[in-house]
Backbone as a chain_set.jsonl record, in Angstrom:
{"seq": "MFSVYFDYLLNFLIKIKSLIIFYFSWIVIHYICSQLYVYYCVPYTWYGIFTSPFLSLAPHCSAFRWIIYESGNVLYGMWIAISSWTVANLLTYN", "coords": {"N": [[-46.456, 64.598, -33.604], [-44.334, 62.928, -34.313], [-45.555, 60.461, -34.057], [-47.28, 60.421, -36.217], [-45.589, 60.151, -38.437], [-44.437, 57.727, -37.733], [-46.679, 56.022, -37.813], [-47.263, 56.22, -40.546], [-44.945, 55.059, -41.627], [-45.134, 52.497, -40.519], [-47.542, 51.542, -41.688], [-46.724, 51.564, -44.353], [-44.66, 49.622, -44.295], [-46.161, 47.385, -43.641], [-47.66, 47.118, -45.956], [-45.698, 46.389, -47.807], [-44.737, 44.042, -46.836], [-44.764, 41.399, -47.861], [-43.054, 41.642, -50.059], [-40.652, 42.252, -48.76], [-40.217, 39.88, -47.319], [-40.005, 38.094, -49.478], [-37.658, 39.014, -50.896], [-35.76, 38.952, -48.825], [-35.717, 36.23, -48.31], [-34.553, 35.292, -50.704], [-32.037, 36.486, -50.449], [-31.008, 35.123, -48.219], [-31.032, 32.478, -49.201], [-29.203, 32.766, -51.316], [-26.852, 33.404, -49.914], [-26.497, 31.101, -48.281], [-26.241, 29.023, -50.205], [-23.966, 29.89, -51.551], [-22.027, 29.624, -49.557], [-22.217, 26.865, -49.112], [-21.434, 25.902, -51.61], [-18.727, 26.616, -51.723], [-17.797, 25.09, -49.579], [-18.452, 22.378, -50.229], [-17.817, 22.0, -52.942], [-15.521, 23.348, -53.847], [-13.192, 22.928, -52.001], [-11.039, 24.512, -49.594], [-8.264, 23.597, -49.732], [-5.244, 21.781, -50.555], [-6.083, 19.398, -51.569], [-8.601, 20.161, -52.459], [-7.955, 21.745, -54.659], [-7.186, 19.89, -56.559], [-9.437, 18.251, -56.764], [-11.551, 19.869, -57.449], [-12.099, 20.224, -60.288], [-13.482, 17.879, -60.839], [-15.474, 17.75, -58.907], [-16.973, 19.99, -59.522], [-18.651, 19.241, -61.532], [-20.506, 17.666, -60.36], [-23.881, 16.815, -59.393], [-24.981, 18.229, -57.141], [-23.273, 20.423, -56.963], [-23.748, 21.671, -59.39], [-26.397, 22.39, -58.965], [-26.094, 24.186, -56.811], [-24.611, 26.206, -58.137], [-26.498, 27.028, -60.046], [-28.54, 28.032, -58.386], [-27.138, 30.117, -57.13], [-26.603, 31.743, -59.335], [-29.231, 32.383, -60.294], [-30.381, 33.554, -58.006], [-28.733, 35.745, -57.796], [-29.556, 37.163, -60.06], [-32.173, 37.778, -59.27], [-31.654, 39.421, -57.057], [-30.317, 41.482, -58.341], [-32.429, 42.522, -59.852], [-33.964, 43.355, -57.699], [-32.49, 45.553, -56.689], [-32.632, 47.249, -58.891], [-35.4, 47.712, -58.948], [-35.786, 48.954, -56.431], [-34.198, 51.257, -56.721], [-35.453, 52.466, -58.936], [-38.028, 52.946, -57.908], [-37.355, 54.709, -55.849], [-36.231, 56.917, -57.251], [-38.454, 57.626, -58.81], [-40.237, 58.43, -56.804], [-38.82, 60.545, -55.684], [-38.756, 62.348, -57.81], [-41.413, 62.976, -58.124], [-42.136, 64.173, -55.79], [-43.829, 66.546, -53.857]], "CA": [[-45.922, 64.661, -34.956], [-43.542, 61.725, -34.522], [-46.453, 59.313, -34.2], [-47.841, 60.433, -37.575], [-44.569, 59.55, -39.306], [-44.308, 56.325, -37.352], [-47.843, 55.318, -38.362], [-47.086, 56.156, -41.989], [-43.903, 54.06, -41.89], [-45.675, 51.184, -40.17], [-48.491, 51.154, -42.741], [-45.935, 51.284, -45.553], [-43.988, 48.335, -44.115], [-47.178, 46.334, -43.694], [-48.023, 46.95, -47.365], [-44.63, 45.739, -48.58], [-44.232, 42.919, -46.048], [-44.525, 40.229, -48.713], [-41.836, 41.91, -50.834], [-39.51, 42.137, -47.852], [-40.019, 38.45, -47.062], [-39.548, 37.49, -50.728], [-36.262, 39.34, -51.179], [-34.924, 38.462, -47.735], [-35.553, 34.788, -48.534], [-33.566, 35.11, -51.76], [-30.731, 36.85, -49.904], [-30.578, 34.014, -47.365], [-30.742, 31.343, -50.089], [-27.97, 33.085, -52.032], [-25.744, 33.302, -48.966], [-26.315, 29.702, -47.867], [-25.729, 28.23, -51.326], [-22.587, 30.317, -51.808], [-21.185, 28.99, -48.548], [-22.211, 25.417, -49.358], [-20.646, 25.64, -52.813], [-17.309, 26.679, -51.351], [-17.472, 23.992, -48.675], [-18.576, 21.056, -50.83], [-17.396, 21.885, -54.338], [-14.157, 23.87, -54.023], [-12.597, 23.014, -50.666], [-9.881, 25.387, -49.488], [-7.091, 22.797, -49.394], [-4.576, 21.252, -51.758], [-6.996, 18.374, -52.074], [-9.655, 20.865, -53.172], [-7.447, 22.197, -55.961], [-7.164, 18.763, -57.498], [-10.754, 17.631, -56.922], [-12.583, 20.818, -57.896], [-12.6, 19.979, -61.655], [-14.409, 16.749, -60.835], [-16.619, 18.082, -58.06], [-17.804, 21.039, -60.126], [-19.629, 18.596, -62.413], [-21.453, 16.894, -59.552], [-25.228, 17.403, -59.421], [-25.217, 19.211, -56.083], [-22.527, 21.636, -57.293], [-24.497, 22.324, -60.467], [-27.578, 23.003, -58.338], [-25.624, 25.366, -56.082], [-24.262, 27.247, -59.111], [-27.733, 27.537, -60.627], [-29.211, 28.856, -57.375], [-26.347, 31.335, -56.955], [-26.816, 32.569, -60.522], [-30.605, 32.881, -60.332], [-30.609, 34.476, -56.896], [-28.046, 36.982, -58.174], [-30.449, 37.886, -60.976], [-33.29, 38.311, -58.482], [-31.135, 40.533, -56.26], [-30.075, 42.58, -59.281], [-33.742, 43.095, -60.108], [-34.391, 44.04, -56.483], [-31.842, 46.864, -56.622], [-33.212, 48.073, -59.956], [-36.739, 48.113, -58.51], [-35.654, 49.915, -55.333], [-33.692, 52.536, -57.231], [-36.497, 53.055, -59.782], [-39.067, 53.449, -57.033], [-36.819, 55.873, -55.143], [-36.138, 58.028, -58.186], [-39.813, 58.038, -59.17], [-40.813, 59.167, -55.681], [-38.102, 61.815, -55.527], [-39.126, 63.249, -58.888], [-42.817, 63.381, -57.998], [-42.354, 64.717, -54.45], [-44.319, 67.936, -53.861]], "C": [[-45.114, 63.402, -35.283], [-44.435, 60.517, -34.757], [-47.088, 59.263, -35.589], [-46.859, 59.784, -38.546], [-44.381, 58.073, -39.01], [-45.469, 55.506, -37.904], [-47.738, 55.171, -39.878], [-46.061, 55.098, -42.361], [-44.413, 52.656, -41.607], [-46.66, 50.687, -41.224], [-47.771, 50.812, -44.026], [-45.254, 49.926, -45.453], [-44.97, 47.173, -44.15], [-47.575, 46.068, -45.147], [-46.966, 46.191, -48.147], [-44.022, 44.547, -47.839], [-43.915, 41.706, -46.924], [-43.288, 40.42, -49.587], [-40.589, 41.765, -49.974], [-39.2, 40.669, -47.589], [-39.47, 37.762, -48.308], [-38.059, 37.752, -50.967], [-35.329, 38.886, -50.064], [-34.694, 36.958, -47.871], [-34.515, 34.524, -49.615], [-32.158, 35.469, -51.286], [-30.181, 35.708, -49.063], [-30.211, 32.802, -48.217], [-29.429, 31.561, -50.826], [-26.756, 32.908, -51.114], [-25.457, 31.845, -48.606], [-25.716, 28.88, -48.995], [-24.301, 28.634, -51.69], [-21.633, 29.655, -50.818], [-21.096, 27.478, -48.762], [-21.39, 25.058, -50.588], [-19.16, 25.652, -52.485], [-16.936, 25.478, -50.493], [-17.449, 22.639, -49.382], [-17.932, 20.922, -52.209], [-15.988, 22.404, -54.607], [-13.503, 24.034, -52.648], [-11.29, 23.815, -50.682], [-8.676, 24.602, -48.962], [-6.403, 22.408, -50.696], [-5.427, 20.168, -52.402], [-8.104, 19.014, -52.905], [-9.224, 21.362, -54.536], [-7.524, 21.08, -56.985], [-8.543, 18.141, -57.725], [-11.816, 18.582, -57.471], [-13.002, 20.623, -59.356], [-13.605, 18.831, -61.729], [-15.666, 17.064, -60.026], [-17.533, 19.114, -58.711], [-18.852, 20.467, -61.075], [-20.684, 17.798, -61.659], [-22.817, 17.593, -59.529], [-25.465, 18.464, -58.342], [-24.46, 20.507, -56.355], [-23.204, 22.399, -58.432], [-25.739, 23.019, -59.911], [-27.19, 24.253, -57.561], [-25.305, 26.504, -57.037], [-25.509, 27.87, -59.727], [-28.453, 28.455, -59.637], [-28.465, 30.165, -57.162], [-26.586, 32.283, -58.13], [-28.212, 33.198, -60.528], [-30.899, 33.845, -59.186], [-29.878, 35.794, -57.132], [-28.887, 37.812, -59.125], [-31.629, 38.506, -60.227], [-32.825, 39.517, -57.668], [-30.798, 41.73, -57.139], [-31.389, 43.293, -59.595], [-34.284, 43.845, -58.901], [-33.793, 45.436, -56.416], [-32.339, 47.795, -57.719], [-34.588, 48.586, -59.538], [-36.668, 49.153, -57.397], [-35.195, 51.262, -55.849], [-34.726, 53.222, -58.13], [-37.606, 53.66, -58.941], [-38.608, 54.717, -56.311], [-36.75, 57.086, -56.053], [-37.519, 58.532, -58.561], [-40.45, 58.853, -58.043], [-40.107, 60.491, -55.439], [-38.509, 62.823, -56.591], [-40.561, 63.74, -58.782], [-43.141, 63.948, -56.625], [-42.772, 66.175, -54.537], [-43.815, 68.68, -52.663]], "O": [[-45.198, 62.874, -36.392], [-44.11, 59.647, -35.565], [-47.401, 58.181, -36.086], [-47.25, 58.966, -39.379], [-44.19, 57.266, -39.92], [-45.258, 54.404, -38.411], [-48.081, 54.126, -40.431], [-46.273, 54.326, -43.296], [-44.15, 51.73, -42.374], [-46.608, 49.52, -41.611], [-48.157, 49.873, -44.722], [-45.264, 49.157, -46.414], [-44.638, 46.094, -44.64], [-47.802, 44.919, -45.527], [-47.296, 45.427, -49.054], [-42.926, 44.096, -48.173], [-42.886, 41.059, -46.73], [-42.551, 39.465, -49.83], [-39.583, 41.214, -50.421], [-38.038, 40.263, -47.631], [-38.565, 36.934, -48.206], [-37.292, 36.821, -51.211], [-34.204, 38.472, -50.344], [-33.603, 36.467, -47.58], [-33.681, 33.631, -49.465], [-31.189, 34.821, -51.683], [-29.005, 35.363, -49.185], [-29.184, 32.167, -47.976], [-28.626, 30.636, -50.948], [-25.751, 32.321, -51.516], [-24.305, 31.412, -48.626], [-24.777, 28.117, -48.768], [-23.51, 27.784, -52.099], [-20.562, 29.184, -51.198], [-20.028, 26.885, -48.612], [-20.722, 24.024, -50.609], [-18.42, 24.776, -52.933], [-15.86, 24.907, -50.668], [-16.537, 21.841, -49.166], [-17.54, 19.821, -52.597], [-15.329, 21.924, -55.53], [-13.288, 25.156, -52.19], [-10.542, 23.791, -51.659], [-8.142, 24.9, -47.894], [-6.908, 22.669, -51.788], [-5.48, 20.043, -53.625], [-8.5, 18.472, -53.936], [-10.027, 21.4, -55.469], [-7.884, 21.305, -58.14], [-8.787, 17.562, -58.784], [-12.875, 18.134, -57.912], [-14.175, 20.837, -59.662], [-14.481, 18.825, -62.594], [-16.776, 16.694, -60.409], [-18.741, 19.109, -58.473], [-19.835, 21.139, -61.388], [-21.644, 17.31, -62.255], [-22.894, 18.817, -59.633], [-26.089, 19.491, -58.613], [-24.948, 21.584, -56.014], [-23.227, 23.629, -58.433], [-26.086, 24.117, -60.346], [-27.879, 25.271, -57.64], [-25.683, 27.648, -56.784], [-25.577, 29.085, -59.911], [-28.919, 29.532, -60.01], [-29.091, 31.216, -57.028], [-26.753, 33.488, -57.937], [-28.354, 34.402, -60.742], [-31.592, 34.844, -59.379], [-30.354, 36.849, -56.712], [-28.928, 39.037, -59.009], [-32.032, 39.631, -60.521], [-33.528, 40.526, -57.599], [-30.977, 42.874, -56.722], [-31.448, 44.523, -59.602], [-34.978, 44.851, -59.05], [-34.499, 46.401, -56.121], [-32.455, 49.002, -57.502], [-34.907, 49.756, -59.748], [-37.414, 50.132, -57.419], [-35.738, 52.297, -55.462], [-34.856, 54.446, -58.085], [-38.075, 54.762, -59.226], [-39.368, 55.676, -56.177], [-37.17, 58.175, -55.663], [-37.737, 59.742, -58.626], [-41.125, 59.85, -58.299], [-40.742, 61.461, -55.027], [-38.598, 64.019, -56.313], [-40.889, 64.809, -59.296], [-44.31, 64.183, -56.322], [-42.124, 66.961, -55.23], [-44.122, 69.86, -52.496]]}, "num_chains": 1, "name": "protein.A"}
């Protein structure tokens, strides 16, 4: 009986493998760019307080902000899709 559920889960994960890779990539990109933005654009020192207005306009900081914003939108859509799929399956469960 356990093997039937395991096979069902394995087949399901194989079907959604590309979605898992897609969203996991966005999660990693979001995390890395958030850390890089803090390190390069708003350093946690007194020097960072005074330089952050100038650094925030730099091209790399603008790119980090754009990636953080867009990846946040993708992750928001991910949670909407997961919750919609879950509710749809719960409501149609026999």
